[in-house]
Amino acid sequence: MVRNRNVSVMDYNVYLGANLNLILQTTRAQLPPLATELLQQFLANNFPLRARSIAQEIKKTSPDLIGLQEMSRVELIPFIGTSAPRVTYDFLTILLRALRQQGLNYRPIAVGNNFSGRSLSTTGYLIRTLDRNVILARVNAPFTYSNVQNNTFSTNLVTTVGGQRTVVNLGWSSVDVRAYGTVFRFVNTRLQSSAAAAPIRMAQATQLIQSLNRRAIPTILVGDFKSDANINAPTYRQFLQAGYTDAWRVGGRGVGNTCCQNFNLLNTQSTLSQRVDYILYRPRRRLNLLGIGRVGISQRSRTPPLWPSLYAGLVARFRLTP
């Protein structure tokens, strides 16, 4: 008889470190100086340093599965004819290294590519970026994994960057997990941001819900949904109406805000004022919530002077019911 049927999951948007809204709706001439400004933001927000804080939060809670958003890859490619070195910041590689330094062993189960882009800067570097959703699994967890999927939404924001038409692709990743004789699906997503993109966000939520409905197994869905649960925003309501339970509403203490610190992560007091990151699950009779809490919200979670991320993370524990 299996006595311990518990599984713990984490949701964390780790934050690129720069406000990409700065380069939307720009002309070709406007882009290089703005790209340089973004690069300065990115370097100042120092993901290798912040990854240490995130790894420490993971060590404190030891989740079995982690859904991560904005797990970027940023490449600085020197212009032809210069002798400057090529530099790559791969958030996945950096975080896995930070986890190993904490004595933790996780492995990527799903890596889903979202939008990508490139821009000349005024520094002598071409900047190339790739946004990703990543699912990590604790190596010694007694689980097996199958049916890994990485998907792109059919409806995405279309904008102009440097005078060029640009599609901001987003999507979701999922994996079926066999644990203690039970199979459940773990899903990680990120939806389109900004109030003006509400119809796009709702279309993405609809597609995700319909896709997950095709196979009726217990599901844990985590992500950055960009829809404030505090005001019962429309996209948030979509998931509740589709039969998902909001773990924070069942087991959370307090308001549970997850967004947002200042873009430069230097604010001395937390400025979290919205709840846009959730852990959702269904059905409740198969997934018994044991508890949920936030991470990355205390002054002790910082690697001074930076907060770990623009967002707070979430960790929930469930007991699987056959």
mmCIF file with all atom_site columns, N, CA and C in Angstrom, residues 9-14 54 57 61 66-69 223 248 256-259 261 272 277-279 292-297 301 308-316:
data_model
loop_
_atom_site.group_PDB
_atom_site.id
_atom_site.type_symbol
_atom_site.label_atom_id
_atom_site.label_alt_id
_atom_site.label_comp_id
_atom_site.label_asym_id
_atom_site.label_entity_id
_atom_site.label_seq_id
_atom_site.pdbx_PDB_ins_code
_atom_site.Cartn_x
_atom_site.Cartn_y
_atom_site.Cartn_z
_atom_site.occupancy
_atom_site.B_iso_or_equiv
_atom_site.pdbx_formal_charge
_atom_site.auth_seq_id
_atom_site.auth_comp_id
_atom_site.auth_asym_id
_atom_site.auth_atom_id
_atom_site.pdbx_PDB_model_num
ATOM 1   N N  . VAL A 1 9   ? 4.323  21.128 -6.604  1.00 0.00 ? 9   VAL A N  1
ATOM 2   C CA . VAL A 1 9   ? 4.608  21.816 -7.865  1.00 0.00 ? 9   VAL A CA 1
ATOM 3   C C  . VAL A 1 9   ? 4.904  23.285 -7.584  1.00 0.00 ? 9   VAL A C  1
ATOM 4   N N  . MET A 1 10  ? 5.718  23.860 -8.454  1.00 0.00 ? 10  MET A N  1
ATOM 5   C CA . MET A 1 10  ? 6.063  25.278 -8.361  1.00 0.00 ? 10  MET A CA 1
ATOM 6   C C  . MET A 1 10  ? 5.744  25.965 -9.677  1.00 0.00 ? 10  MET A C  1
ATOM 7   N N  . ASP A 1 11  ? 5.322  27.214 -9.572  1.00 0.00 ? 11  ASP A N  1
ATOM 8   C CA . ASP A 1 11  ? 5.164  28.098 -10.726 1.00 0.00 ? 11  ASP A CA 1
ATOM 9   C C  . ASP A 1 11  ? 6.037  29.318 -10.501 1.00 0.00 ? 11  ASP A C  1
ATOM 10  N N  . TYR A 1 12  ? 6.831  29.711 -11.521 1.00 0.00 ? 12  TYR A N  1
ATOM 11  C CA . TYR A 1 12  ? 7.695  30.882 -11.357 1.00 0.00 ? 12  TYR A CA 1
ATOM 12  C C  . TYR A 1 12  ? 7.974  31.509 -12.722 1.00 0.00 ? 12  TYR A C  1
ATOM 13  N N  . ASN A 1 13  ? 7.584  32.766 -12.880 1.00 0.00 ? 13  ASN A N  1
ATOM 14  C CA . ASN A 1 13  ? 8.047  33.558 -14.013 1.00 0.00 ? 13  ASN A CA 1
ATOM 15  C C  . ASN A 1 13  ? 9.336  34.241 -13.563 1.00 0.00 ? 13  ASN A C  1
ATOM 16  N N  . VAL A 1 14  ? 10.459 33.848 -14.157 1.00 0.00 ? 14  VAL A N  1
ATOM 17  C CA . VAL A 1 14  ? 11.762 34.307 -13.659 1.00 0.00 ? 14  VAL A CA 1
ATOM 18  C C  . VAL A 1 14  ? 12.153 35.683 -14.196 1.00 0.00 ? 14  VAL A C  1
ATOM 19  N N  . ILE A 1 54  ? 16.693 32.323 -6.831  1.00 0.00 ? 54  ILE A N  1
ATOM 20  C CA . ILE A 1 54  ? 15.624 31.418 -7.248  1.00 0.00 ? 54  ILE A CA 1
ATOM 21  C C  . ILE A 1 54  ? 15.954 29.988 -6.842  1.00 0.00 ? 54  ILE A C  1
ATOM 22  N N  . GLU A 1 57  ? 15.221 29.491 -3.235  1.00 0.00 ? 57  GLU A N  1
ATOM 23  C CA . GLU A 1 57  ? 13.787 29.323 -2.985  1.00 0.00 ? 57  GLU A CA 1
ATOM 24  C C  . GLU A 1 57  ? 13.337 27.910 -3.352  1.00 0.00 ? 57  GLU A C  1
ATOM 25  N N  . THR A 1 61  ? 11.726 24.688 -0.726  1.00 0.00 ? 61  THR A N  1
ATOM 26  C CA . THR A 1 61  ? 10.418 24.064 -0.923  1.00 0.00 ? 61  THR A CA 1
ATOM 27  C C  . THR A 1 61  ? 10.489 22.702 -1.605  1.00 0.00 ? 61  THR A C  1
ATOM 28  N N  . ILE A 1 66  ? 8.409  21.854 -11.705 1.00 0.00 ? 66  ILE A N  1
ATOM 29  C CA . ILE A 1 66  ? 8.486  23.310 -11.743 1.00 0.00 ? 66  ILE A CA 1
ATOM 30  C C  . ILE A 1 66  ? 8.105  23.788 -13.135 1.00 0.00 ? 66  ILE A C  1
ATOM 31  N N  . GLY A 1 67  ? 7.142  24.719 -13.196 1.00 0.00 ? 67  GLY A N  1
ATOM 32  C CA . GLY A 1 67  ? 6.801  25.389 -14.435 1.00 0.00 ? 67  GLY A CA 1
ATOM 33  C C  . GLY A 1 67  ? 7.404  26.778 -14.435 1.00 0.00 ? 67  GLY A C  1
ATOM 34  N N  . LEU A 1 68  ? 8.272  27.056 -15.399 1.00 0.00 ? 68  LEU A N  1
ATOM 35  C CA . LEU A 1 68  ? 9.005  28.315 -15.463 1.00 0.00 ? 68  LEU A CA 1
ATOM 36  C C  . LEU A 1 68  ? 8.638  29.062 -16.741 1.00 0.00 ? 68  LEU A C  1
ATOM 37  N N  . GLN A 1 69  ? 8.459  30.373 -16.616 1.00 0.00 ? 69  GLN A N  1
ATOM 38  C CA . GLN A 1 69  ? 8.218  31.216 -17.782 1.00 0.00 ? 69  GLN A CA 1
ATOM 39  C C  . GLN A 1 69  ? 9.344  32.246 -17.911 1.00 0.00 ? 69  GLN A C  1
ATOM 40  N N  . GLY A 1 223 ? 1.039  28.855 -14.380 1.00 0.00 ? 223 GLY A N  1
ATOM 41  C CA . GLY A 1 223 ? 1.522  29.817 -15.351 1.00 0.00 ? 223 GLY A CA 1
ATOM 42  C C  . GLY A 1 223 ? 1.296  31.257 -14.968 1.00 0.00 ? 223 GLY A C  1
ATOM 43  N N  . TRP A 1 248 ? -5.128 28.970 -4.826  1.00 0.00 ? 248 TRP A N  1
ATOM 44  C CA . TRP A 1 248 ? -4.972 30.025 -3.822  1.00 0.00 ? 248 TRP A CA 1
ATOM 45  C C  . TRP A 1 248 ? -6.295 30.301 -3.120  1.00 0.00 ? 248 TRP A C  1
ATOM 46  N N  . GLY A 1 256 ? -2.383 37.216 -1.754  1.00 0.00 ? 256 GLY A N  1
ATOM 47  C CA . GLY A 1 256 ? -1.584 36.353 -2.620  1.00 0.00 ? 256 GLY A CA 1
ATOM 48  C C  . GLY A 1 256 ? -1.092 37.003 -3.893  1.00 0.00 ? 256 GLY A C  1
ATOM 49  N N  . ASN A 1 257 ? -0.830 38.311 -3.874  1.00 0.00 ? 257 ASN A N  1
ATOM 50  C CA . ASN A 1 257 ? -0.379 39.000 -5.073  1.00 0.00 ? 257 ASN A CA 1
ATOM 51  C C  . ASN A 1 257 ? 0.961  38.448 -5.578  1.00 0.00 ? 257 ASN A C  1
ATOM 52  N N  . THR A 1 258 ? 1.095  38.426 -6.903  1.00 0.00 ? 258 THR A N  1
ATOM 53  C CA . THR A 1 258 ? 2.317  37.898 -7.521  1.00 0.00 ? 258 THR A CA 1
ATOM 54  C C  . THR A 1 258 ? 2.994  38.888 -8.466  1.00 0.00 ? 258 THR A C  1
ATOM 55  N N  . CYS A 1 259 ? 2.408  40.036 -8.713  1.00 0.00 ? 259 CYS A N  1
ATOM 56  C CA . CYS A 1 259 ? 2.938  40.988 -9.699  1.00 0.00 ? 259 CYS A CA 1
ATOM 57  C C  . CYS A 1 259 ? 2.700  42.404 -9.187  1.00 0.00 ? 259 CYS A C  1
ATOM 58  N N  . GLN A 1 261 ? 7.099  43.689 -9.090  1.00 0.00 ? 261 GLN A N  1
ATOM 59  C CA . GLN A 1 261 ? 8.136  44.577 -8.587  1.00 0.00 ? 261 GLN A CA 1
ATOM 60  C C  . GLN A 1 261 ? 8.477  45.592 -9.687  1.00 0.00 ? 261 GLN A C  1
ATOM 61  N N  . LEU A 1 272 ? 4.129  44.294 -5.069  1.00 0.00 ? 272 LEU A N  1
ATOM 62  C CA . LEU A 1 272 ? 3.194  43.328 -5.643  1.00 0.00 ? 272 LEU A CA 1
ATOM 63  C C  . LEU A 1 272 ? 1.761  43.777 -5.367  1.00 0.00 ? 272 LEU A C  1
ATOM 64  N N  . ASP A 1 277 ? -0.555 35.203 -11.502 1.00 0.00 ? 277 ASP A N  1
ATOM 65  C CA . ASP A 1 277 ? 0.057  33.877 -11.610 1.00 0.00 ? 277 ASP A CA 1
ATOM 66  C C  . ASP A 1 277 ? -0.765 32.915 -10.759 1.00 0.00 ? 277 ASP A C  1
ATOM 67  N N  . TYR A 1 278 ? -1.131 31.762 -11.321 1.00 0.00 ? 278 TYR A N  1
ATOM 68  C CA . TYR A 1 278 ? -1.999 30.834 -10.597 1.00 0.00 ? 278 TYR A CA 1
ATOM 69  C C  . TYR A 1 278 ? -1.449 29.411 -10.680 1.00 0.00 ? 278 TYR A C  1
ATOM 70  N N  . ILE A 1 279 ? -1.932 28.611 -9.733  1.00 0.00 ? 279 ILE A N  1
ATOM 71  C CA . ILE A 1 279 ? -1.884 27.157 -9.846  1.00 0.00 ? 279 ILE A CA 1
ATOM 72  C C  . ILE A 1 279 ? -3.338 26.691 -9.841  1.00 0.00 ? 279 ILE A C  1
ATOM 73  N N  . ILE A 1 292 ? -0.654 25.808 -0.119  1.00 0.00 ? 292 ILE A N  1
ATOM 74  C CA . ILE A 1 292 ? -0.056 26.640 -1.161  1.00 0.00 ? 292 ILE A CA 1
ATOM 75  C C  . ILE A 1 292 ? 0.537  27.881 -0.515  1.00 0.00 ? 292 ILE A C  1
ATOM 76  N N  . GLY A 1 293 ? 1.654  28.341 -1.043  1.00 0.00 ? 293 GLY A N  1
ATOM 77  C CA . GLY A 1 293 ? 2.292  29.545 -0.541  1.00 0.00 ? 293 GLY A CA 1
ATOM 78  C C  . GLY A 1 293 ? 3.087  30.233 -1.636  1.00 0.00 ? 293 GLY A C  1
ATOM 79  N N  . ARG A 1 294 ? 3.567  31.441 -1.321  1.00 0.00 ? 294 ARG A N  1
ATOM 80  C CA . ARG A 1 294 ? 4.373  32.204 -2.268  1.00 0.00 ? 294 ARG A CA 1
ATOM 81  C C  . ARG A 1 294 ? 5.846  32.134 -1.890  1.00 0.00 ? 294 ARG A C  1
ATOM 82  N N  . VAL A 1 295 ? 6.697  32.305 -2.883  1.00 0.00 ? 295 VAL A N  1
ATOM 83  C CA . VAL A 1 295 ? 8.141  32.382 -2.672  1.00 0.00 ? 295 VAL A CA 1
ATOM 84  C C  . VAL A 1 295 ? 8.669  33.620 -3.381  1.00 0.00 ? 295 VAL A C  1
ATOM 85  N N  . GLY A 1 296 ? 9.852  34.063 -2.933  1.00 0.00 ? 296 GLY A N  1
ATOM 86  C CA . GLY A 1 296 ? 10.468 35.239 -3.543  1.00 0.00 ? 296 GLY A CA 1
ATOM 87  C C  . GLY A 1 296 ? 9.829  36.544 -3.134  1.00 0.00 ? 296 GLY A C  1
ATOM 88  N N  . ILE A 1 297 ? 9.218  36.586 -1.943  1.00 0.00 ? 297 ILE A N  1
ATOM 89  C CA . ILE A 1 297 ? 8.479  37.782 -1.533  1.00 0.00 ? 297 ILE A CA 1
ATOM 90  C C  . ILE A 1 297 ? 9.084  38.477 -0.312  1.00 0.00 ? 297 ILE A C  1
ATOM 91  N N  . SER A 1 301 ? 14.743 36.891 0.567   1.00 0.00 ? 301 SER A N  1
ATOM 92  C CA . SER A 1 301 ? 14.811 36.178 -0.708  1.00 0.00 ? 301 SER A CA 1
ATOM 93  C C  . SER A 1 301 ? 15.650 36.918 -1.739  1.00 0.00 ? 301 SER A C  1
ATOM 94  N N  . PRO A 1 308 ? 14.369 38.561 -6.613  1.00 0.00 ? 308 PRO A N  1
ATOM 95  C CA . PRO A 1 308 ? 14.649 37.413 -7.499  1.00 0.00 ? 308 PRO A CA 1
ATOM 96  C C  . PRO A 1 308 ? 14.003 37.554 -8.870  1.00 0.00 ? 308 PRO A C  1
ATOM 97  N N  . SER A 1 309 ? 12.834 38.197 -8.932  1.00 0.00 ? 309 SER A N  1
ATOM 98  C CA . SER A 1 309 ? 12.104 38.317 -10.182 1.00 0.00 ? 309 SER A CA 1
ATOM 99  C C  . SER A 1 309 ? 11.131 39.482 -10.086 1.00 0.00 ? 309 SER A C  1
ATOM 100 N N  . LEU A 1 310 ? 10.569 39.848 -11.217 1.00 0.00 ? 310 LEU A N  1
ATOM 101 C CA . LEU A 1 310 ? 9.479  40.818 -11.243 1.00 0.00 ? 310 LEU A CA 1
ATOM 102 C C  . LEU A 1 310 ? 8.247  40.253 -10.542 1.00 0.00 ? 310 LEU A C  1
ATOM 103 N N  . TYR A 1 311 ? 8.186  38.915 -10.450 1.00 0.00 ? 311 TYR A N  1
ATOM 104 C CA . TYR A 1 311 ? 7.014  38.200 -9.970  1.00 0.00 ? 311 TYR A CA 1
ATOM 105 C C  . TYR A 1 311 ? 7.356  37.372 -8.727  1.00 0.00 ? 311 TYR A C  1
ATOM 106 N N  . ALA A 1 312 ? 6.345  37.060 -7.956  1.00 0.00 ? 312 ALA A N  1
ATOM 107 C CA . ALA A 1 312 ? 6.465  36.043 -6.908  1.00 0.00 ? 312 ALA A CA 1
ATOM 108 C C  . ALA A 1 312 ? 6.202  34.670 -7.514  1.00 0.00 ? 312 ALA A C  1
ATOM 109 N N  . GLY A 1 313 ? 6.804  33.660 -6.925  1.00 0.00 ? 313 GLY A N  1
ATOM 110 C CA . GLY A 1 313 ? 6.514  32.290 -7.321  1.00 0.00 ? 313 GLY A CA 1
ATOM 111 C C  . GLY A 1 313 ? 5.469  31.676 -6.411  1.00 0.00 ? 313 GLY A C  1
ATOM 112 N N  . LEU A 1 314 ? 4.941  30.534 -6.845  1.00 0.00 ? 314 LEU A N  1
ATOM 113 C CA . LEU A 1 314 ? 3.945  29.802 -6.073  1.00 0.00 ? 314 LEU A CA 1
ATOM 114 C C  . LEU A 1 314 ? 4.382  28.358 -5.921  1.00 0.00 ? 314 LEU A C  1
ATOM 115 N N  . VAL A 1 315 ? 4.102  27.765 -4.760  1.00 0.00 ? 315 VAL A N  1
ATOM 116 C CA . VAL A 1 315 ? 4.357  26.341 -4.533  1.00 0.00 ? 315 VAL A CA 1
ATOM 117 C C  . VAL A 1 315 ? 3.120  25.734 -3.890  1.00 0.00 ? 315 VAL A C  1
ATOM 118 N N  . ALA A 1 316 ? 2.647  24.622 -4.464  1.00 0.00 ? 316 ALA A N  1
ATOM 119 C CA . ALA A 1 316 ? 1.459  23.934 -3.928  1.00 0.00 ? 316 ALA A CA 1
ATOM 120 C C  . ALA A 1 316 ? 1.761  22.458 -3.760  1.00 0.00 ? 316 ALA A C  1
#
